[in-house]
Amino acid sequence: MTAAPPKEIAAASPHVMNTYGRVPIALSHGDGCHVWDVNGKRYLDALAGIAVNTLGHNHPRLVPALQDQVAKLIHTSNYYHIPLQETLAARLVELSGMTNVFFCSTGLEANEAALKLARKYGHDRGIARPQIVVYENAFHGRSIATLSATGNAKVQAGFGPLVEGFIRVPLNDMDALRKATEGNPDVVAVFFEAIQGEGGIRPMHAEYLRQVRALCDERNWLLMIDEVQCGMGRTGKWFAHQWAGIQPDVMPLAKGLGSGVPIGAVVAGPKAAQLFGPGNHGTTFGGNPLAMRAGVETLRIMQEDDLLANASRVGAHLRAALERELAVEIGNGRVKEIRGQGLMIGIELDRPCGALVGQCADNGLLISVTADTVVRLLPPLIMDTAQADEVVRLLCPLIKAMLGAAP
Ligand SMILES: *Cc1c(COP(=O)(O)O)cnc(C)c1O
């Protein structure tokens, strides 16, 4: 059989808005940790649709469950009870130790709900102009409110006036947090990612998390932790903040919760769970039976297959292999740091490295580069150590070449 000529992927789509600098490939199908493009070329997926495809592709237990659900009921409306919402909420409550859940469809919507909860919390306590502490380099989404909370001038450029009511502080600096909020009676919440994702895989330190929790208790502020990217087992615990032994008052989730089906959730503890009543918040698609089934089955399979332990074990293996393979570059400072936890890993180079995304794709590997200089690995949580070794084998020569060392 002669191979069909490769299909050309148009550099610019004539009808889809030009919002992404896209890698010039189009993917057609996947299986496990691999995807194939329309020309039949295979790629090892170390990005998982940006921390979304928790169970990889074409999972043998997820797919039949979704097929079953599609045939039964895809969407109703939140005008009616949706029993699968109760099932998924009960599970999230159990895993988080928190009490109530609101379902939506994306990360920014979960964060938007968190911001509304914080403002309502303030208004209920007589604070007319509530303020929320947010962080440098944070990413919370691209709606007007969530991009205002985002700490990235590039994301905000062209979209002012921004939403007011945010106070911005640096990461892991208790003194700065105390100083920025000193004597300010309008502060109602502190809001951050336990590990910044888009900001370059930058973790909040466990000790800092515990100190912020204590400060929020002391001042009666809500602690709101955006686990949209770092949550759902990626770090080896269900939620990244659990490594610090703390519990937030509000926790937005999305990305990995439905293994690819759009889903978001905001989980609330006792201080925030009763703030919304009928009419305060809503969504048409949020919590629909298909998305809920995807969440329920994803959590079930993660539990059955102990994917948290897998994320820890394979993540540690991957990180150690990267450190070994890049030892020279770490020694001479061209690789500045390898950061992260479990299967959320960032490799910070001493220079912009966006070109690696296309080079890796040419080499059969899907990755991302974020914050200009950080190679980001977010593979499916089903990845095994042999596949992790393959990531290292495909990636490291390209990093070395980019850094000007002999590959
Ligand atoms: C991706 C992301 C968001 C936004 O999620 P969308 O589903 O793209 O709206 C918010 N917060 C964090 C930490 C994210 O990584």
PDB file of C-alpha atoms and ligand atoms in Angstrom, residues 20 50-52 105-111 138-143 146 150 191-199 226-230 252-255 263-264 344 376 378, ligand 1:
ATOM      1  CA  TYR A  20      -3.487  30.447  19.443  1.00  0.00           C
ATOM      2  CA  ILE A  50      -2.961  20.853  29.365  1.00  0.00           C
ATOM      3  CA  ALA A  51      -3.568  18.614  32.389  1.00  0.00           C
ATOM      4  CA  VAL A  52      -7.008  17.584  31.109  1.00  0.00           C
ATOM      5  CA  SER A 105     -17.998  23.834  32.712  1.00  0.00           C
ATOM      6  CA  THR A 106     -14.540  25.451  32.777  1.00  0.00           C
ATOM      7  CA  GLY A 107     -11.753  26.667  35.024  1.00  0.00           C
ATOM      8  CA  LEU A 108     -12.471  30.343  34.610  1.00  0.00           C
ATOM      9  CA  GLU A 109     -16.100  29.755  35.552  1.00  0.00           C
ATOM     10  CA  ALA A 110     -15.029  27.935  38.707  1.00  0.00           C
ATOM     11  CA  ASN A 111     -12.769  30.872  39.550  1.00  0.00           C
ATOM     12  CA  ALA A 138      -0.903  33.965  38.787  1.00  0.00           C
ATOM     13  CA  PHE A 139      -3.203  32.621  36.078  1.00  0.00           C
ATOM     14  CA  HIS A 140      -6.908  32.308  36.810  1.00  0.00           C
ATOM     15  CA  GLY A 141      -8.550  32.526  33.377  1.00  0.00           C
ATOM     16  CA  ARG A 142      -9.517  34.923  30.626  1.00  0.00           C
ATOM     17  CA  SER A 143     -12.906  36.359  31.574  1.00  0.00           C
ATOM     18  CA  THR A 146     -10.376  36.260  36.169  1.00  0.00           C
ATOM     19  CA  THR A 150      -4.301  37.038  36.746  1.00  0.00           C
ATOM     20  CA  PHE A 191      -6.680  33.542  46.307  1.00  0.00           C
ATOM     21  CA  PHE A 192      -3.868  31.560  44.659  1.00  0.00           C
ATOM     22  CA  GLU A 193      -2.822  28.377  42.859  1.00  0.00           C
ATOM     23  CA  ALA A 194      -1.138  25.848  45.173  1.00  0.00           C
ATOM     24  CA  ILE A 195       1.330  25.377  42.309  1.00  0.00           C
ATOM     25  CA  GLN A 196       1.234  28.090  39.668  1.00  0.00           C
ATOM     26  CA  GLY A 197       0.789  26.416  36.296  1.00  0.00           C
ATOM     27  CA  GLU A 198       0.894  28.996  33.493  1.00  0.00           C
ATOM     28  CA  GLY A 199       3.214  31.081  35.694  1.00  0.00           C
ATOM     29  CA  ASP A 226      -7.220  27.472  42.564  1.00  0.00           C
ATOM     30  CA  GLU A 227      -6.562  23.757  41.943  1.00  0.00           C
ATOM     31  CA  VAL A 228      -7.740  23.891  38.320  1.00  0.00           C
ATOM     32  CA  GLN A 229      -4.352  22.708  37.021  1.00  0.00           C
ATOM     33  CA  CYS A 230      -2.508  21.257  40.039  1.00  0.00           C
ATOM     34  CA  PRO A 252     -12.035  25.795  42.116  1.00  0.00           C
ATOM     35  CA  LEU A 253     -11.444  22.669  40.012  1.00  0.00           C
ATOM     36  CA  ALA A 254     -11.715  21.908  36.287  1.00  0.00           C
ATOM     37  CA  LYS A 255      -9.189  20.578  33.746  1.00  0.00           C
ATOM     38  CA  ILE A 263     -16.333  20.349  33.528  1.00  0.00           C
ATOM     39  CA  GLY A 264     -15.632  22.749  36.348  1.00  0.00           C
ATOM     40  CA  MET A 344       3.443  18.416  37.099  1.00  0.00           C
ATOM     41  CA  ARG A 376       6.097  22.121  31.093  1.00  0.00           C
ATOM     42  CA  LEU A 378       1.694  17.454  32.395  1.00  0.00           C
TER      43      LEU A 378
HETATM   44  C1  LIG B   1      -6.372  26.618  32.892  1.00  0.00           C
HETATM   45  C2  LIG B   1      -6.518  27.357  34.166  1.00  0.00           C
HETATM   46  C3  LIG B   1      -7.614  28.195  34.408  1.00  0.00           C
HETATM   47  C4  LIG B   1      -8.650  28.488  33.342  1.00  0.00           C
HETATM   48  O1  LIG B   1      -9.337  27.371  32.962  1.00  0.00           O
HETATM   49  P1  LIG B   1     -10.247  27.408  31.617  1.00  0.00           P
HETATM   50  O2  LIG B   1     -10.937  26.084  31.630  1.00  0.00           O
HETATM   51  O3  LIG B   1      -9.292  27.583  30.481  1.00  0.00           O
HETATM   52  O4  LIG B   1     -11.161  28.552  31.755  1.00  0.00           O
HETATM   53  C5  LIG B   1      -7.726  28.763  35.645  1.00  0.00           C
HETATM   54  N1  LIG B   1      -6.823  28.547  36.611  1.00  0.00           N
HETATM   55  C6  LIG B   1      -5.751  27.762  36.417  1.00  0.00           C
HETATM   56  C7  LIG B   1      -4.799  27.538  37.529  1.00  0.00           C
HETATM   57  C8  LIG B   1      -5.554  27.157  35.187  1.00  0.00           C
HETATM   58  O5  LIG B   1      -4.466  26.397  34.982  1.00  0.00           O
END
